[in-house]
Amino acid sequence: MRYTTRVEGGIRYIDTGPRGTSGTDFLLIHGLGGSLEQWIPVIGLLSPTARVIAIDVPGFGHSRTRRGDFDLTAAVERISDVLDALHVDRCVVVSHSISCVVAAGLAAARPDAVRSLVLVSGALLRASEIAQRPSRALRHPKLGLVVLSQFLAGVVPVPRFVLNALASSALLRTVTLWPFVAHPGGIPTEHLVEALTGSGSLAVLRILLTADAIDYHGLLSAVDQPVTLVVGDRDRLIDADDIARLRRMMRVVRVSVIRGCGHWPWLEEPSQLAARLTSSETA
């Protein structure tokens, strides 16, 4: 499905239009190195009953720069300005992976505009600590390898012809996607290519090099709004201890587990993810 993208305040976005029959506005924030394209299947499932806005986080997607510029505070401010320009209030902010810090920053800065958070694959307590102190990977070598894979995969924009080659080869899928998804061969080719189009940014490298300066725990702890966590049971970055620690930091009202799914539910199980986003409204 194709959507018209627009630009507001230098941020490219999709807006499906007036609030739907559910009375809900969703703001979708992609993960590290991604773009709004990753949400396309989910947007199609949510938009019949809700207003859905998906953005390119400043520094990523079409707003990436050659130098890899990224500033968390500035990104939150610019996203906040977009909400005002689009007259969005009391929205549900849905973030993927490490972009939970962007969502948390927005929620803390705009309690008037953010009704609740849904963190998709966002309980990255151990992973964030490894990013901040790589020596900790010695205690968790498998996790350290997956964390490194996440950063490396997000650094370089991948041309579409390479994505087509990856999608058409079972071997390439397995070799490149194992850190991210549970079943690389089960993803429809068109979804894989579309979701990864526009991904890759040097801002990922900047984030890695300055990770120690990001107060990950402090940002999450500052959120007062209710939080739903959606996680795949095959996510190699998150375990039960991560979830328990997140519960102690935030007002987690629901943990929703998608079976047979890895770190990218928006690509692996968009229907199940959309259902959980919808049900998060009744939590």
Tab-separated table of C-alpha atoms in Angstrom:
chain	number	residue	atom	x	y	z
A	1	MET	CA	0.000	0.000	0.000
A	2	ARG	CA	1.253	3.479	-0.884
A	3	TYR	CA	0.832	6.593	1.202
A	4	THR	CA	1.572	10.220	0.460
A	5	THR	CA	4.472	11.566	2.485
A	6	ARG	CA	4.724	15.183	3.536
A	7	VAL	CA	7.320	17.311	5.302
A	8	GLU	CA	6.774	19.468	8.369
A	9	GLY	CA	9.620	21.222	10.149
A	10	GLY	CA	12.116	19.149	8.158
A	11	ILE	CA	10.493	15.876	9.264
A	12	ARG	CA	8.990	13.588	6.638
A	13	TYR	CA	5.770	11.940	7.772
A	14	ILE	CA	2.672	10.014	6.799
A	15	ASP	CA	-0.675	11.131	8.210
A	16	THR	CA	-3.677	8.957	7.407
A	17	GLY	CA	-6.062	11.775	8.208
A	18	PRO	CA	-8.716	12.733	10.753
A	19	ARG	CA	-9.186	10.676	13.874
A	20	GLY	CA	-10.911	7.393	13.086
A	21	THR	CA	-13.890	5.676	14.653
A	22	SER	CA	-11.816	4.459	17.610
A	23	GLY	CA	-11.011	8.048	18.550
A	24	THR	CA	-7.327	7.205	18.725
A	25	ASP	CA	-4.277	8.924	17.266
A	26	PHE	CA	-1.130	6.784	16.941
A	27	LEU	CA	2.330	8.270	16.467
A	28	LEU	CA	4.761	5.629	15.155
A	29	ILE	CA	8.501	6.099	15.749
A	30	HIS	CA	10.858	3.741	13.910
A	31	GLY	CA	13.939	2.101	15.391
A	32	LEU	CA	17.680	2.552	15.010
A	33	GLY	CA	18.718	3.185	11.414
A	34	GLY	CA	15.180	2.759	10.146
A	35	SER	CA	12.617	4.954	8.433
A	36	LEU	CA	8.865	5.354	8.444
A	37	GLU	CA	8.678	2.678	5.723
A	38	GLN	CA	9.077	-0.029	8.368
A	39	TRP	CA	5.553	0.732	9.601
A	40	ILE	CA	3.718	0.515	6.248
A	41	PRO	CA	2.020	-2.876	6.874
A	42	VAL	CA	0.998	-1.802	10.399
A	43	ILE	CA	-0.369	1.531	9.153
A	44	GLY	CA	-2.611	-0.315	6.708
A	45	LEU	CA	-4.031	-2.410	9.537
A	46	LEU	CA	-4.596	0.463	11.980
A	47	SER	CA	-5.804	3.211	9.649
A	48	PRO	CA	-9.371	1.928	9.034
A	49	THR	CA	-10.300	2.829	12.623
A	50	ALA	CA	-7.573	5.206	13.834
A	51	ARG	CA	-5.539	8.176	12.733
A	52	VAL	CA	-1.961	7.045	12.206
A	53	ILE	CA	1.095	9.273	11.891
A	54	ALA	CA	4.503	7.782	11.120
A	55	ILE	CA	7.647	9.896	10.995
A	56	ASP	CA	11.269	9.810	9.978
A	57	VAL	CA	13.131	10.559	13.200
A	58	PRO	CA	15.438	13.568	12.592
A	59	GLY	CA	18.756	12.150	11.408
A	60	PHE	CA	17.205	9.084	9.774
A	61	GLY	CA	15.255	8.161	6.670
A	62	HIS	CA	14.945	11.123	4.338
A	63	SER	CA	16.189	13.502	7.033
A	64	ARG	CA	19.587	11.828	7.410
A	65	THR	CA	22.676	13.902	6.680
A	66	ARG	CA	26.054	13.030	5.237
A	67	ARG	CA	27.695	13.781	8.572
A	68	GLY	CA	25.268	11.646	10.535
A	69	ASP	CA	23.900	14.479	12.664
A	70	PHE	CA	21.693	13.439	15.575
A	71	ASP	CA	20.717	15.142	18.814
A	72	LEU	CA	18.139	13.524	21.079
A	73	THR	CA	16.867	16.732	22.674
A	74	ALA	CA	16.535	18.466	19.313
A	75	ALA	CA	14.774	15.427	17.833
A	76	VAL	CA	12.200	15.443	20.635
A	77	GLU	CA	11.591	19.169	20.171
A	78	ARG	CA	11.103	18.830	16.427
A	79	ILE	CA	8.713	15.896	16.810
A	80	SER	CA	6.794	17.892	19.401
A	81	ASP	CA	6.487	20.739	16.883
A	82	VAL	CA	5.077	18.301	14.318
A	83	LEU	CA	2.399	17.187	16.792
A	84	ASP	CA	1.402	20.804	17.286
A	85	ALA	CA	1.380	21.533	13.551
A	86	LEU	CA	-0.855	18.516	12.915
A	87	HIS	CA	-3.098	19.351	15.885
A	88	VAL	CA	-2.425	16.022	17.575
A	89	ASP	CA	-3.298	15.666	21.234
A	90	ARG	CA	-3.533	12.741	23.650
A	91	CYS	CA	-1.903	10.369	21.175
A	92	VAL	CA	-0.511	6.900	21.761
A	93	VAL	CA	3.196	6.935	20.969
A	94	VAL	CA	4.500	3.646	19.578
A	95	SER	CA	8.253	3.226	19.363
A	96	HIS	CA	10.489	0.424	18.211
A	97	SER	CA	13.658	-0.780	19.950
A	98	ILE	CA	16.145	1.878	21.086
A	99	SER	CA	13.825	4.654	19.923
A	100	CYS	CA	12.046	4.091	23.227
A	101	VAL	CA	14.332	6.883	24.467
A	102	VAL	CA	12.868	9.240	21.853
A	103	ALA	CA	9.348	8.227	22.877
A	104	ALA	CA	10.205	8.606	26.561
A	105	GLY	CA	11.708	12.030	26.001
A	106	LEU	CA	8.592	13.117	24.106
A	107	ALA	CA	6.274	11.739	26.796
A	108	ALA	CA	8.146	13.535	29.565
A	109	ALA	CA	8.291	16.808	27.620
A	110	ARG	CA	4.665	16.700	26.415
A	111	PRO	CA	2.421	15.041	29.008
A	112	ASP	CA	-0.425	17.079	27.518
A	113	ALA	CA	-0.002	15.469	24.111
A	114	VAL	CA	1.072	11.901	24.945
A	115	ARG	CA	-1.614	9.683	26.408
A	116	SER	CA	0.403	6.466	26.717
A	117	LEU	CA	3.426	4.629	25.333
A	118	VAL	CA	3.751	1.310	23.561
A	119	LEU	CA	7.346	0.123	23.543
A	120	VAL	CA	7.783	-2.490	20.822
A	121	SER	CA	10.912	-4.539	21.578
A	122	GLY	CA	11.893	-1.671	23.872
A	123	ALA	CA	13.097	-3.362	27.083
A	124	LEU	CA	16.757	-2.995	26.134
A	125	LEU	CA	18.295	-2.669	29.577
A	126	ARG	CA	21.244	-5.052	29.162
A	127	ALA	CA	21.739	-4.109	25.517
A	128	SER	CA	21.900	-0.398	26.314
A	129	GLU	CA	24.467	-1.061	29.031
A	130	ILE	CA	26.642	-2.965	26.564
A	131	ALA	CA	26.359	-0.096	24.065
A	132	GLN	CA	27.496	2.301	26.777
A	133	ARG	CA	30.233	0.028	28.118
A	134	PRO	CA	31.314	-2.448	25.400
A	135	SER	CA	33.514	-4.314	27.904
A	136	ARG	CA	30.302	-5.663	29.448
A	137	ALA	CA	29.895	-7.815	26.346
A	138	LEU	CA	32.564	-10.079	27.839
A	139	ARG	CA	29.972	-11.221	30.365
A	140	HIS	CA	27.281	-11.667	27.706
A	141	PRO	CA	29.139	-12.484	24.458
A	142	LYS	CA	26.069	-13.664	22.512
A	143	LEU	CA	24.135	-10.561	23.448
A	144	GLY	CA	27.140	-8.407	22.640
A	145	LEU	CA	27.303	-9.902	19.134
A	146	VAL	CA	23.632	-9.163	18.521
A	147	VAL	CA	24.012	-5.586	19.818
A	148	LEU	CA	26.956	-5.064	17.464
A	149	SER	CA	24.906	-6.496	14.587
A	150	GLN	CA	22.097	-4.036	15.293
A	151	PHE	CA	24.430	-1.059	15.049
A	152	LEU	CA	26.333	-2.313	12.014
A	153	ALA	CA	23.134	-3.066	10.111
A	154	GLY	CA	21.834	0.444	10.668
A	155	VAL	CA	24.883	2.451	9.601
A	156	VAL	CA	24.979	2.178	5.806
A	157	PRO	CA	22.002	2.896	3.499
A	158	VAL	CA	21.302	-0.208	1.429
A	159	PRO	CA	20.413	0.306	-2.266
A	160	ARG	CA	17.134	-1.188	-3.381
A	161	PHE	CA	18.794	-3.621	-5.793
A	162	VAL	CA	20.753	-5.065	-2.854
A	163	LEU	CA	17.533	-5.403	-0.858
A	164	ASN	CA	15.949	-7.230	-3.798
A	165	ALA	CA	18.918	-9.607	-3.949
A	166	LEU	CA	18.751	-10.212	-0.211
A	167	ALA	CA	15.028	-10.847	-0.291
A	168	SER	CA	15.285	-13.346	-3.152
A	169	SER	CA	18.047	-15.464	-1.588
A	170	ALA	CA	17.267	-17.808	1.307
A	171	LEU	CA	20.964	-17.943	2.234
A	172	LEU	CA	21.404	-14.153	2.282
A	173	ARG	CA	18.241	-13.770	4.325
A	174	THR	CA	19.495	-16.199	6.933
A	175	VAL	CA	22.997	-14.724	7.111
A	176	THR	CA	21.872	-11.101	7.385
A	177	LEU	CA	18.573	-11.287	9.268
A	178	TRP	CA	19.254	-13.855	12.007
A	179	PRO	CA	19.915	-11.203	14.725
A	180	PHE	CA	16.616	-9.497	14.007
A	181	VAL	CA	13.921	-12.017	13.095
A	182	ALA	CA	12.968	-15.510	14.171
A	183	HIS	CA	12.148	-16.922	10.728
A	184	PRO	CA	13.946	-15.047	7.910
A	185	GLY	CA	12.401	-17.215	5.214
A	186	GLY	CA	8.832	-16.536	6.284
A	187	ILE	CA	8.732	-12.815	5.520
A	188	PRO	CA	6.984	-11.809	2.275
A	189	THR	CA	9.544	-10.461	-0.190
A	190	GLU	CA	7.638	-7.268	-0.934
A	191	HIS	CA	7.294	-6.470	2.783
A	192	LEU	CA	10.985	-7.030	3.404
A	193	VAL	CA	12.125	-4.758	0.582
A	194	GLU	CA	9.608	-2.020	1.353
A	195	ALA	CA	10.289	-2.003	5.107
A	196	LEU	CA	14.052	-1.666	4.688
A	197	THR	CA	13.912	0.942	1.918
A	198	GLY	CA	15.262	4.200	3.304
A	199	SER	CA	17.070	2.522	6.198
A	200	GLY	CA	20.681	3.204	7.148
A	201	SER	CA	22.258	6.371	8.537
A	202	LEU	CA	25.619	7.496	9.877
A	203	ALA	CA	23.639	8.835	12.830
A	204	VAL	CA	23.731	5.238	14.098
A	205	LEU	CA	27.508	5.476	14.392
A	206	ARG	CA	27.214	8.808	16.187
A	207	ILE	CA	24.753	7.282	18.664
A	208	LEU	CA	27.090	4.360	19.301
A	209	LEU	CA	30.065	6.636	19.892
A	210	THR	CA	28.100	8.876	22.270
A	211	ALA	CA	25.945	6.178	23.894
A	212	ASP	CA	27.519	6.743	27.302
A	213	ALA	CA	26.149	10.305	27.316
A	214	ILE	CA	22.529	9.147	26.903
A	215	ASP	CA	20.800	8.685	30.253
A	216	TYR	CA	18.797	5.672	29.116
A	217	HIS	CA	17.543	4.706	32.576
A	218	GLY	CA	16.779	8.293	33.542
A	219	LEU	CA	14.769	8.956	30.391
A	220	LEU	CA	12.599	5.882	30.900
A	221	SER	CA	12.118	6.529	34.610
A	222	ALA	CA	10.881	10.076	33.923
A	223	VAL	CA	7.775	8.830	32.108
A	224	ASP	CA	4.521	9.101	34.087
A	225	GLN	CA	2.185	7.747	31.418
A	226	PRO	CA	1.086	4.096	31.338
A	227	VAL	CA	3.307	1.829	29.250
A	228	THR	CA	2.553	-1.298	27.249
A	229	LEU	CA	5.491	-3.494	26.284
A	230	VAL	CA	5.205	-5.670	23.187
A	231	VAL	CA	7.970	-8.222	22.767
A	232	GLY	CA	8.675	-11.286	20.646
A	233	ASP	CA	9.452	-14.450	22.563
A	234	ARG	CA	12.395	-15.082	20.190
A	235	ASP	CA	13.919	-11.616	20.622
A	236	ARG	CA	17.668	-12.116	21.092
A	237	LEU	CA	18.081	-8.721	22.760
A	238	ILE	CA	15.501	-9.023	25.530
A	239	ASP	CA	15.005	-11.547	28.322
A	240	ALA	CA	12.815	-11.874	31.416
A	241	ASP	CA	15.279	-9.909	33.536
A	242	ASP	CA	15.115	-6.953	31.136
A	243	ILE	CA	11.330	-6.948	31.384
A	244	ALA	CA	11.398	-7.191	35.194
A	245	ARG	CA	13.824	-4.271	35.417
A	246	LEU	CA	11.696	-2.172	33.056
A	247	ARG	CA	8.672	-2.833	35.264
A	248	ARG	CA	10.553	-1.339	38.200
A	249	MET	CA	11.410	1.776	36.189
A	250	MET	CA	8.130	2.530	34.410
A	251	ARG	CA	4.392	2.145	34.972
A	252	VAL	CA	4.076	-0.954	32.794
A	253	VAL	CA	0.410	-1.915	32.659
A	254	ARG	CA	0.725	-4.756	30.179
A	255	VAL	CA	3.366	-7.036	28.697
A	256	SER	CA	2.156	-8.564	25.442
A	257	VAL	CA	4.201	-11.419	23.984
A	258	ILE	CA	4.120	-12.369	20.301
A	259	ARG	CA	5.004	-16.037	19.878
A	260	GLY	CA	7.558	-17.129	17.299
A	261	CYS	CA	8.713	-13.556	16.755
A	262	GLY	CA	12.083	-11.825	17.068
A	263	HIS	CA	13.103	-8.174	17.414
A	264	TRP	CA	11.169	-6.841	14.407
A	265	PRO	CA	7.437	-7.544	15.031
A	266	TRP	CA	6.450	-4.810	12.553
A	267	LEU	CA	7.990	-6.950	9.806
A	268	GLU	CA	7.491	-10.478	11.139
A	269	GLU	CA	3.972	-10.240	12.562
A	270	PRO	CA	2.347	-6.930	11.568
A	271	SER	CA	-1.184	-8.277	12.071
A	272	GLN	CA	-0.451	-9.446	15.593
A	273	LEU	CA	1.359	-6.222	16.401
A	274	ALA	CA	-1.559	-4.115	15.143
A	275	ALA	CA	-3.956	-6.173	17.257
A	276	ARG	CA	-1.846	-5.540	20.345
A	277	LEU	CA	-1.632	-1.828	19.621
A	278	THR	CA	-5.397	-1.695	19.371
A	279	SER	CA	-5.869	-3.694	22.570
A	280	SER	CA	-3.399	-1.437	24.396
A	281	GLU	CA	-6.138	1.198	24.332
A	282	THR	CA	-8.281	-0.841	26.698
A	283	ALA	CA	-5.461	-1.660	29.135
